[in-house]
């Protein structure tokens, strides 16, 4: 039986896409490989911080130098600092870690087996490994960061230079490098060497003309009526792709767009900026803004410059709400504005208020919605006791509280997530995602509920949070930060099929998606690609 999802076309593809921004590279001409460490980036922005739990953003990829194809891909818990290919054995040493700016240097030494694809962490306790280099078949030179006991004035400028020896590194067991072996010469170490600039130049040289523009998180993707694909992503305010797969136009931006709302001839783009500091916006950084771009050529039709970042909420008839995501920075949380823009108009006509927004609690973008829906929490503790509320733009009264986000008693600490509305007019229901805080972890869920009173029709649970959701009356498609895509029966929440998303045989993580018709799904990935997929109704084999 064929797979239920088939990737028909990849837009924005390029060599080394799987590893994100390069941070370290080692080339072995003898083996014909390039080992590249990189960073795929965060799954959070000012309007959504609910998908990051359990996410590992760092990667090590093994690529062929002849065709640049990714042969092996390994996740890393910490940033990749250095990589080195063993002179004779099919092994790669990887140094990882990070400094928290105070006194903690966490990381690990990884050994990757090029034949099995498995990796193992070699140190018993976390320790940042700044550099790895094979001195011989037996000797591995490491530069490891300081410990908590070292001189605090030199923590970020010095490190230990050590040589660890094993008769056969391929047989060295996990966790066999002890801390006493890492007490070597105390030497100066320039952390600016970890910027990754040299790695990026090497990767660009390897890729040559096929390198292309750097691409990262595709935050939103939409199919247009004429067959084109519209997307916004990190470093790109918006871009459009023709039905034949060629780029139609692209508008570059320092940071990039985060949300899209498509109208007949234009599109609204939520253009995020860096977080605010206690002194205001970071020097040299523009304030956030929302802009309208022409769908024909990407030209700017109008811009709303804002004093705060926002997140979109939409209604099927064309109403658009801009909810402030700025923190009041006061001891007592303050109500924040929600600007309401009528269909076919370009400026807010009315404003209401909701409680203070938190990206890790109140994310609630709902597709195909008959109402402007939001999450609103307790007045003095906005993260708690959240309710689903609706704003009527024709009525300037206070938002209507529909039902609590949590359907159980006693109430739990739930956080929001993306959702969709389903059902006929007058009997609409809400399918939304979210997570339950449980100690140091979370449990994720997808739930279908009545929009009248919040009554639960069904619940699907998962270990890690959802990144996007869309669907129709037959199937609800949910993507997770593990790279899995699950198709659920819309009627009862049972599984149609589920599979991990792959491109070129390597797993990718979906960040945004849209069902353009019952057989076509557009998926934006964390690594900056757009997948044009066909979807079936049968269970995958």
Coordinates of C-alpha atoms in Angstrom, one line a residue:
X1 CA 0.0 0.0 0.0
X2 CA 1.5 3.4 -0.9
X3 CA 2.3 6.1 1.6
X4 CA -0.5 8.3 2.6
X5 CA 1.6 11.4 2.0
X6 CA 3.9 11.9 -1.0
X7 CA 6.2 14.8 -1.4
X8 CA 5.6 15.8 -5.1
X9 CA 7.9 18.9 -5.2
X10 CA 10.3 20.7 -2.9
X11 CA 10.5 24.5 -3.2
X12 CA 13.5 26.4 -1.9
X13 CA 15.7 23.3 -1.8
X14 CA 19.5 23.7 -1.6
X15 CA 22.5 21.7 -0.5
X16 CA 23.1 21.4 3.3
X17 CA 19.5 22.5 4.1
X18 CA 19.2 19.8 6.7
X19 CA 21.7 21.3 9.2
X20 CA 20.6 24.9 9.2
X21 CA 23.2 27.6 9.8
X22 CA 26.7 26.0 9.6
X23 CA 28.8 26.2 12.8
X24 CA 31.5 23.7 12.2
X25 CA 32.8 21.6 9.3
X26 CA 35.4 18.9 8.5
X27 CA 36.1 17.6 5.0
X28 CA 37.6 14.2 4.4
X29 CA 38.8 13.9 0.8
X30 CA 39.7 10.3 1.4
X31 CA 36.2 9.3 2.3
X32 CA 34.5 11.9 0.0
X33 CA 32.5 13.4 2.8
X34 CA 31.9 16.7 4.4
X35 CA 30.7 16.6 8.1
X36 CA 28.8 19.8 8.9
X37 CA 27.3 20.9 12.3
X38 CA 24.6 23.5 12.3
X39 CA 21.7 25.2 14.0
X40 CA 18.1 25.0 12.6
X41 CA 16.9 27.8 14.9
X42 CA 14.1 28.3 17.4
X43 CA 10.5 27.3 17.1
X44 CA 9.4 30.4 19.0
X45 CA 8.7 34.0 18.2
X46 CA 6.9 36.8 20.1
X47 CA 3.5 35.5 19.1
X48 CA 4.0 31.8 19.7
X49 CA 6.3 30.0 22.2
X50 CA 4.4 26.7 22.7
X51 CA 6.1 24.4 20.3
X52 CA 9.7 24.3 21.7
X53 CA 9.4 21.7 24.4
X54 CA 11.5 18.7 23.5
X55 CA 12.9 20.4 20.4
X56 CA 16.5 19.8 19.5
X57 CA 17.6 22.5 17.1
X58 CA 21.2 21.4 16.5
X59 CA 22.3 18.9 13.8
X60 CA 25.3 17.1 12.5
X61 CA 25.0 16.1 8.8
X62 CA 27.3 13.9 6.8
X63 CA 27.3 14.8 3.1
X64 CA 28.9 13.4 0.0
X65 CA 31.4 15.9 -1.5
X66 CA 30.5 14.6 -5.0
X67 CA 26.7 15.1 -5.0
X68 CA 26.3 17.0 -1.6
X69 CA 23.5 14.5 -0.7
X70 CA 22.9 14.1 3.0
X71 CA 23.9 10.6 3.9
X72 CA 23.5 10.8 7.7
X73 CA 21.8 13.2 10.1
X74 CA 22.2 13.3 13.9
X75 CA 20.6 15.5 16.5
X76 CA 22.6 17.3 19.1
X77 CA 21.5 18.6 22.4
X78 CA 23.9 21.5 22.4
X79 CA 25.4 23.8 19.7
X80 CA 28.0 22.0 17.6
X81 CA 31.5 23.6 18.2
X82 CA 33.9 21.4 16.3
X83 CA 33.9 18.2 14.2
X84 CA 36.8 15.9 13.2
X85 CA 36.9 12.7 11.0
X86 CA 39.0 9.8 12.4
X87 CA 42.1 9.1 10.2
X88 CA 41.3 5.4 9.7
X89 CA 38.1 4.4 11.6
X90 CA 34.6 5.2 10.3
X91 CA 34.1 7.6 13.2
X92 CA 33.5 11.3 13.6
X93 CA 34.3 13.2 16.8
X94 CA 31.9 16.1 17.6
X95 CA 32.4 18.7 20.3
X96 CA 29.3 20.4 21.5
X97 CA 28.2 22.8 24.3
X98 CA 27.4 26.3 25.4
X99 CA 28.3 28.8 28.1
X100 CA 25.3 30.4 29.9
X101 CA 27.2 33.7 30.5
X102 CA 27.7 33.1 34.2
X103 CA 29.4 29.9 35.3
X104 CA 27.8 26.8 33.6
X105 CA 29.5 25.2 30.6
X106 CA 27.3 22.3 29.4
X107 CA 28.0 20.1 26.5
X108 CA 29.3 16.7 25.4
X109 CA 31.7 14.8 23.3
X110 CA 29.9 12.7 20.7
X111 CA 31.2 9.9 18.6
X112 CA 29.2 9.2 15.4
X113 CA 29.6 5.8 13.7
X114 CA 29.5 6.4 10.0
X115 CA 28.5 2.9 9.2
X116 CA 25.6 2.4 11.7
X117 CA 24.6 6.0 11.9
X118 CA 24.4 5.8 15.7
X119 CA 26.0 8.3 18.1
X120 CA 27.2 8.0 21.7
X121 CA 28.0 10.5 24.3
X122 CA 31.5 9.8 25.7
X123 CA 31.7 11.9 28.9
X124 CA 30.2 11.0 32.2
X125 CA 29.1 14.5 33.0
X126 CA 28.2 17.5 30.8
X127 CA 31.1 19.7 29.8
X128 CA 31.5 22.1 26.9
X129 CA 33.9 20.7 24.3
X130 CA 35.2 23.7 22.2
X131 CA 37.5 21.8 19.8
X132 CA 38.2 18.3 18.7
X133 CA 41.2 17.1 16.7
X134 CA 42.6 13.6 16.0
X135 CA 46.3 13.5 16.7
X136 CA 46.6 9.9 15.7
X137 CA 44.5 6.7 15.6
X138 CA 44.6 6.5 19.4
X139 CA 44.8 10.1 20.5
X140 CA 42.0 12.7 20.5
X141 CA 42.9 16.2 21.4
X142 CA 40.2 18.2 23.1
X143 CA 39.8 21.8 24.2
X144 CA 37.2 21.7 27.0
X145 CA 35.7 24.6 28.8
X146 CA 36.3 25.6 32.4
X147 CA 34.6 24.1 35.5
X148 CA 32.7 25.9 38.3
X149 CA 35.9 25.7 40.4
X150 CA 38.1 27.7 38.0
X151 CA 39.0 31.4 38.2
X152 CA 35.8 33.3 37.5
X153 CA 37.7 36.1 35.8
X154 CA 39.0 33.7 33.1
X155 CA 36.0 31.4 32.6
X156 CA 35.1 32.8 29.2
X157 CA 38.7 33.4 28.0
X158 CA 40.5 30.2 29.0
X159 CA 40.0 26.4 28.6
X160 CA 41.8 23.1 29.1
X161 CA 43.9 21.6 26.4
X162 CA 44.0 17.8 26.9
X163 CA 44.7 14.6 25.0
X164 CA 42.5 11.5 25.6
X165 CA 43.8 8.2 24.4
X166 CA 42.1 4.9 23.7
X167 CA 43.5 1.8 22.0
X168 CA 40.4 1.5 19.8
X169 CA 37.9 4.4 19.8
X170 CA 35.3 2.3 17.9
X171 CA 35.1 0.0 21.0
X172 CA 35.2 2.8 23.6
X173 CA 31.9 2.6 25.6
X174 CA 29.5 5.4 26.2
X175 CA 30.3 7.6 29.1
X176 CA 33.9 6.2 29.4
X177 CA 35.7 9.6 29.4
X178 CA 36.1 10.7 33.0
X179 CA 36.5 14.2 34.4
X180 CA 39.9 13.4 35.7
X181 CA 41.1 12.9 32.1
X182 CA 40.0 16.4 31.2
X183 CA 42.5 18.2 33.5
X184 CA 45.1 19.4 31.0
X185 CA 47.0 22.6 30.3
X186 CA 45.1 25.9 31.1
X187 CA 45.4 27.9 27.9
X188 CA 43.8 31.0 26.4
X189 CA 40.9 30.4 24.1
X190 CA 39.3 33.0 21.9
X191 CA 35.6 32.3 21.8
X192 CA 35.1 34.5 18.7
X193 CA 36.5 31.5 16.8
X194 CA 33.2 29.8 17.5
X195 CA 31.2 32.3 15.3
X196 CA 30.9 29.8 12.5
X197 CA 32.1 32.2 9.8
X198 CA 34.8 29.9 8.6
X199 CA 32.3 27.0 8.5
X200 CA 29.9 29.0 6.4
X201 CA 32.6 30.0 3.9
X202 CA 33.6 26.3 3.5
X203 CA 30.0 25.2 3.0
X204 CA 29.4 28.0 0.4
X205 CA 32.6 26.9 -1.4
X206 CA 31.5 23.2 -1.4
X207 CA 28.0 24.1 -2.7
X208 CA 29.2 26.5 -5.4
X209 CA 26.6 27.9 -7.6
X210 CA 23.9 25.7 -6.1
X211 CA 24.4 27.3 -2.6
X212 CA 21.5 29.7 -3.0
X213 CA 20.2 32.1 -0.4
X214 CA 20.2 31.0 3.2
X215 CA 16.7 29.8 4.2
X216 CA 15.3 29.1 7.6
X217 CA 11.9 28.6 9.4
X218 CA 8.9 28.8 7.1
X219 CA 6.5 30.3 9.6
X220 CA 3.4 30.4 7.3
X221 CA 2.5 29.0 3.9
X222 CA -0.6 29.5 1.8
X223 CA -1.9 28.3 -1.6
X224 CA -3.2 31.0 -3.9
X225 CA -6.2 30.6 -6.2
X226 CA -4.0 30.8 -9.3
X227 CA -1.9 27.9 -8.2
X228 CA 1.0 29.9 -6.8
X229 CA 2.4 29.3 -3.3
X230 CA 2.9 32.2 -0.8
X231 CA 5.1 31.9 2.2
X232 CA 6.9 33.9 4.9
X233 CA 10.0 32.8 6.6
X234 CA 13.1 33.9 8.5
X235 CA 14.9 36.6 6.5
X236 CA 12.0 36.8 3.9
X237 CA 9.0 39.1 4.5
X238 CA 7.1 37.2 1.8
X239 CA 7.7 35.2 -1.4
X240 CA 5.6 33.6 -4.1
X241 CA 6.3 30.5 -6.2
X242 CA 4.9 29.8 -9.6
X243 CA 2.9 26.6 -10.3
X244 CA 5.9 25.2 -12.3
X245 CA 8.2 25.6 -9.2
X246 CA 10.0 28.7 -10.2
X247 CA 10.3 31.7 -7.8
X248 CA 8.0 34.4 -8.9
X249 CA 9.1 37.2 -6.4
X250 CA 10.6 37.6 -3.0
X251 CA 10.8 40.4 -0.5
X252 CA 13.9 40.2 1.7
X253 CA 13.7 41.4 5.3
X254 CA 16.2 41.6 8.2
X255 CA 14.1 39.2 10.3
X256 CA 11.2 38.1 8.2
X257 CA 7.4 37.5 8.3
X258 CA 5.6 35.3 10.8
X259 CA 2.0 35.2 9.7
X260 CA 0.0 35.7 6.5
X261 CA -3.6 36.7 5.8
X262 CA -4.5 36.4 2.1
X263 CA -7.1 38.6 0.5
X264 CA -8.2 39.0 -3.1
X265 CA -5.3 41.0 -4.5
X266 CA -3.0 41.5 -1.5
X267 CA -1.8 39.8 1.7
X268 CA -1.2 41.1 5.2
X269 CA 2.2 40.1 6.7
X270 CA 3.0 40.2 10.4
X271 CA 6.7 41.2 10.4
X272 CA 8.3 40.4 13.7
X273 CA 11.3 42.1 15.2
X274 CA 13.7 41.2 18.0
X275 CA 12.4 41.1 21.6
X276 CA 12.1 44.4 23.4
X277 CA 14.6 45.2 26.1
X278 CA 14.1 47.1 29.3
X279 CA 15.3 50.2 27.5
X280 CA 13.1 49.8 24.5
X281 CA 13.9 48.3 21.1
X282 CA 17.4 47.0 20.5
X283 CA 19.7 49.6 18.9
X284 CA 19.5 49.6 15.1
X285 CA 16.3 47.5 15.0
X286 CA 13.1 48.7 13.5
X287 CA 9.9 48.5 15.5
X288 CA 7.5 45.7 14.6
X289 CA 5.1 46.4 11.7
X290 CA 2.3 44.9 9.7
X291 CA 2.5 45.4 6.0
X292 CA 0.3 44.7 2.9
X293 CA 2.0 43.3 -0.1
X294 CA 0.7 43.0 -3.7
X295 CA 0.2 39.4 -4.7
X296 CA 1.1 40.2 -8.3
X297 CA 4.7 41.4 -7.6
X298 CA 5.3 41.7 -3.8
X299 CA 5.3 45.5 -3.8
X300 CA 4.4 47.2 -0.6
X301 CA 0.8 48.7 -0.6
X302 CA 0.7 50.0 2.9
X303 CA 2.3 49.6 6.4
X304 CA 1.1 49.9 9.9
X305 CA 4.1 50.8 12.1
X306 CA 3.4 49.6 15.7
X307 CA 4.8 50.3 19.1
X308 CA 4.5 46.7 20.0
X309 CA 4.6 43.3 18.4
X310 CA 1.3 41.6 17.5
X311 CA -0.3 38.2 16.6
X312 CA -3.1 37.8 14.1
X313 CA -6.6 36.4 14.6
X314 CA -8.9 36.1 11.6
X315 CA -12.5 35.6 10.8
X316 CA -13.8 33.9 7.7
X317 CA -15.6 37.1 6.5
X318 CA -12.3 39.0 6.3
X319 CA -12.1 40.7 9.7
X320 CA -8.5 40.8 11.1
X321 CA -7.5 41.4 14.7
X322 CA -4.0 42.5 15.8
X323 CA -3.4 41.5 19.4
X324 CA -0.5 43.1 21.2
X325 CA 2.1 40.6 22.5
X326 CA 4.1 43.2 24.4
X327 CA 4.7 42.8 28.1
X328 CA 3.6 45.7 30.3
X329 CA 6.8 45.3 32.4
X330 CA 4.8 46.3 35.5
X331 CA 4.3 44.4 38.7
X332 CA 0.6 44.3 37.9
X333 CA -0.2 42.9 34.4
X334 CA -2.0 45.4 32.3
X335 CA -4.7 45.0 29.7
X336 CA -3.3 45.1 26.1
X337 CA -4.9 46.5 23.0
X338 CA -6.5 44.5 20.2
X339 CA -6.9 46.4 16.9
X340 CA -9.8 45.4 14.6
X341 CA -9.5 45.8 10.9
X342 CA -12.7 45.4 8.7
X343 CA -12.7 43.4 5.5
X344 CA -11.3 45.2 2.4
X345 CA -10.1 48.0 4.6
X346 CA -6.5 48.9 5.5
X347 CA -6.6 50.6 8.9
X348 CA -8.1 49.6 12.3
X349 CA -11.7 50.8 12.8
X350 CA -12.1 49.8 16.4
X351 CA -10.0 48.6 19.4
X352 CA -10.8 46.4 22.4
X353 CA -8.6 45.0 25.1
X354 CA -7.6 41.6 26.4
X355 CA -5.4 40.5 29.3
X356 CA -1.6 40.5 29.0
X357 CA -0.3 38.0 26.3
X358 CA 2.4 35.4 27.0
X359 CA 3.9 33.5 24.0
X360 CA 4.2 30.4 26.1
X361 CA 0.6 30.4 27.1
X362 CA -1.8 32.3 24.8
X363 CA -0.9 31.2 21.3
X364 CA -4.3 30.4 19.6
X365 CA -4.3 30.9 15.8
X366 CA -7.6 29.4 14.6
X367 CA -8.1 28.7 10.9
X368 CA -11.5 28.9 9.1
X369 CA -13.0 30.6 12.1
X370 CA -16.5 32.1 12.2
X371 CA -15.4 34.3 15.2
X372 CA -12.4 36.2 16.3
X373 CA -11.1 33.8 19.0
X374 CA -8.4 34.3 21.6
X375 CA -7.1 32.9 24.9
X376 CA -7.4 35.2 27.9
X377 CA -6.2 34.4 31.4
X378 CA -6.7 35.5 35.0
X379 CA -6.3 39.2 35.4
X380 CA -3.4 39.2 37.8
X381 CA -1.9 35.9 36.7
X382 CA -2.6 35.7 33.0
X383 CA -1.0 32.3 32.5
X384 CA -3.6 30.7 34.7
X385 CA -7.3 29.9 34.3
X386 CA -7.4 30.7 30.6
X387 CA -10.7 30.9 28.8
X388 CA -11.5 30.8 25.1
X389 CA -13.0 34.2 24.4
X390 CA -14.6 35.8 21.3
X391 CA -14.5 39.4 20.1
X392 CA -17.4 40.8 18.1
X393 CA -15.9 43.6 15.9
X394 CA -19.4 45.1 15.4
X395 CA -20.0 45.3 19.1
X396 CA -17.4 47.3 21.2
X397 CA -18.4 45.6 24.4
X398 CA -16.1 43.4 26.4
X399 CA -14.9 40.1 24.9
X400 CA -17.4 37.2 25.4
X401 CA -16.1 34.4 27.6
X402 CA -17.1 31.1 25.8
X403 CA -15.7 28.3 28.0
X404 CA -12.5 27.4 30.0
X405 CA -9.5 26.2 28.0
X406 CA -9.4 23.2 30.4
X407 CA -12.3 20.8 30.3
X408 CA -11.3 18.9 33.4
X409 CA -11.8 19.6 37.1
X410 CA -9.8 20.5 39.0
X411 CA -8.3 22.7 36.3
X412 CA -4.8 22.1 35.1
X413 CA -2.2 24.5 33.7
X414 CA -2.9 24.3 30.0
X415 CA -1.2 26.2 27.2
X416 CA -2.6 27.0 23.8
X417 CA -1.8 26.0 20.3
X418 CA -3.0 26.2 16.7
X419 CA -6.6 25.1 15.8
X420 CA -9.3 25.0 13.2
X421 CA -13.1 25.4 13.1
X422 CA -15.2 22.6 11.5
X423 CA -18.9 22.0 11.0
X424 CA -21.9 23.6 9.3
X425 CA -23.0 27.2 10.1
X426 CA -24.9 27.3 13.4
X427 CA -23.2 24.1 14.6
X428 CA -19.5 25.0 14.4
X429 CA -16.9 23.1 16.5
X430 CA -13.4 23.8 17.4
X431 CA -10.4 21.5 17.0
X432 CA -7.4 22.9 18.8
X433 CA -4.0 21.8 20.1
X434 CA -2.2 22.5 23.3
X435 CA -0.1 21.1 26.1
X436 CA -0.5 20.3 29.8
X437 CA 2.3 21.4 32.1
X438 CA 3.3 18.5 34.3
X439 CA 6.3 19.3 36.5
X440 CA 9.4 19.7 34.2
X441 CA 7.6 18.2 31.2
X442 CA 4.5 18.5 29.2
X443 CA 1.8 16.4 27.5
X444 CA 0.4 17.5 24.2
X445 CA -3.1 17.1 23.0
X446 CA -5.5 17.6 20.1
X447 CA -9.1 18.1 21.1
X448 CA -12.5 18.6 19.4
X449 CA -15.0 20.7 21.3
X450 CA -18.4 22.4 20.9
X451 CA -18.1 26.1 20.3
X452 CA -21.3 26.6 22.3
X453 CA -20.2 25.3 25.7
X454 CA -16.7 23.7 25.2
X455 CA -18.1 20.1 25.5
X456 CA -15.4 17.6 24.4
X457 CA -16.1 15.3 21.5
X458 CA -12.7 13.5 21.4
X459 CA -9.1 13.9 22.6
X460 CA -5.9 12.7 20.9
X461 CA -2.7 12.8 23.1
X462 CA 0.9 13.1 22.1
X463 CA 4.2 13.4 23.9
X464 CA 5.5 16.6 22.2
X465 CA 3.7 19.7 21.1
X466 CA 2.1 20.4 17.7
X467 CA 3.5 23.0 15.3
X468 CA 0.5 23.4 12.9
X469 CA -3.0 22.1 12.1
X470 CA -5.4 22.2 9.2
X471 CA -8.1 20.0 7.8
X472 CA -11.6 19.5 6.6
X473 CA -14.8 17.6 7.6
X474 CA -13.1 14.3 6.9
X475 CA -9.5 14.6 8.1
X476 CA -7.5 16.8 10.5
X477 CA -3.8 17.0 9.8
X478 CA -1.5 17.8 12.8
X479 CA 2.2 18.3 12.6
X480 CA 4.5 17.9 15.6
X481 CA 8.0 19.1 16.5
X482 CA 9.2 15.6 16.3
X483 CA 8.8 15.7 12.5
X484 CA 5.7 13.5 12.7
X485 CA 2.5 14.2 10.7
X486 CA -0.7 12.7 11.9
X487 CA -4.0 12.5 10.0
X488 CA -7.0 12.1 12.3
X489 CA -10.6 11.2 11.5
X490 CA -12.3 14.5 12.1
X491 CA -15.4 12.7 13.5
X492 CA -13.9 10.7 16.3
X493 CA -10.1 11.6 16.5
X494 CA -8.9 8.1 15.6
X495 CA -5.8 7.9 13.4
X496 CA -6.2 7.7 9.6
X497 CA -2.4 7.4 9.3
X498 CA 0.8 8.8 10.8
X499 CA 4.3 9.1 9.4
X500 CA 7.5 11.0 9.9
X501 CA 8.1 13.5 7.2
X502 CA 11.2 12.9 5.1
X503 CA 12.9 14.6 2.2
X504 CA 15.7 12.8 0.5
X505 CA 15.4 10.0 3.0
X506 CA 16.2 12.4 5.9
X507 CA 13.6 13.5 8.5
X508 CA 12.4 17.1 8.4
X509 CA 10.3 19.0 10.9
X510 CA 7.1 20.7 9.7
X511 CA 6.4 24.2 11.1
X512 CA 3.4 25.3 9.1
X513 CA 0.9 23.7 6.8
X514 CA -2.2 24.3 4.7
X515 CA -4.7 21.9 3.1
X516 CA -5.4 23.7 -0.2
X517 CA -7.9 21.0 -1.3
X518 CA -8.7 17.4 -0.1
X519 CA -5.7 16.0 -2.0
X520 CA -3.0 18.6 -1.6
X521 CA -1.1 19.7 1.5
X522 CA 1.5 22.5 1.6
X523 CA 4.1 22.1 4.4
X524 CA 6.7 24.7 5.5
X525 CA 9.7 23.2 7.2
X526 CA 12.0 24.4 9.9
X527 CA 14.9 24.1 7.5
X528 CA 13.4 26.6 5.1
X529 CA 11.8 24.4 2.5
X530 CA 8.3 24.2 1.2
X531 CA 6.9 20.8 0.4
X532 CA 4.0 20.4 -2.1
X533 CA 2.5 17.1 -1.1
X534 CA -0.4 14.8 -2.2
X535 CA -2.3 13.2 0.6
X536 CA -4.4 10.0 0.6
X537 CA -7.1 8.6 2.8
X538 CA -5.7 5.2 3.4
X539 CA -3.4 4.1 6.3
X540 CA 0.3 4.1 5.5
X541 CA 2.0 0.7 5.3

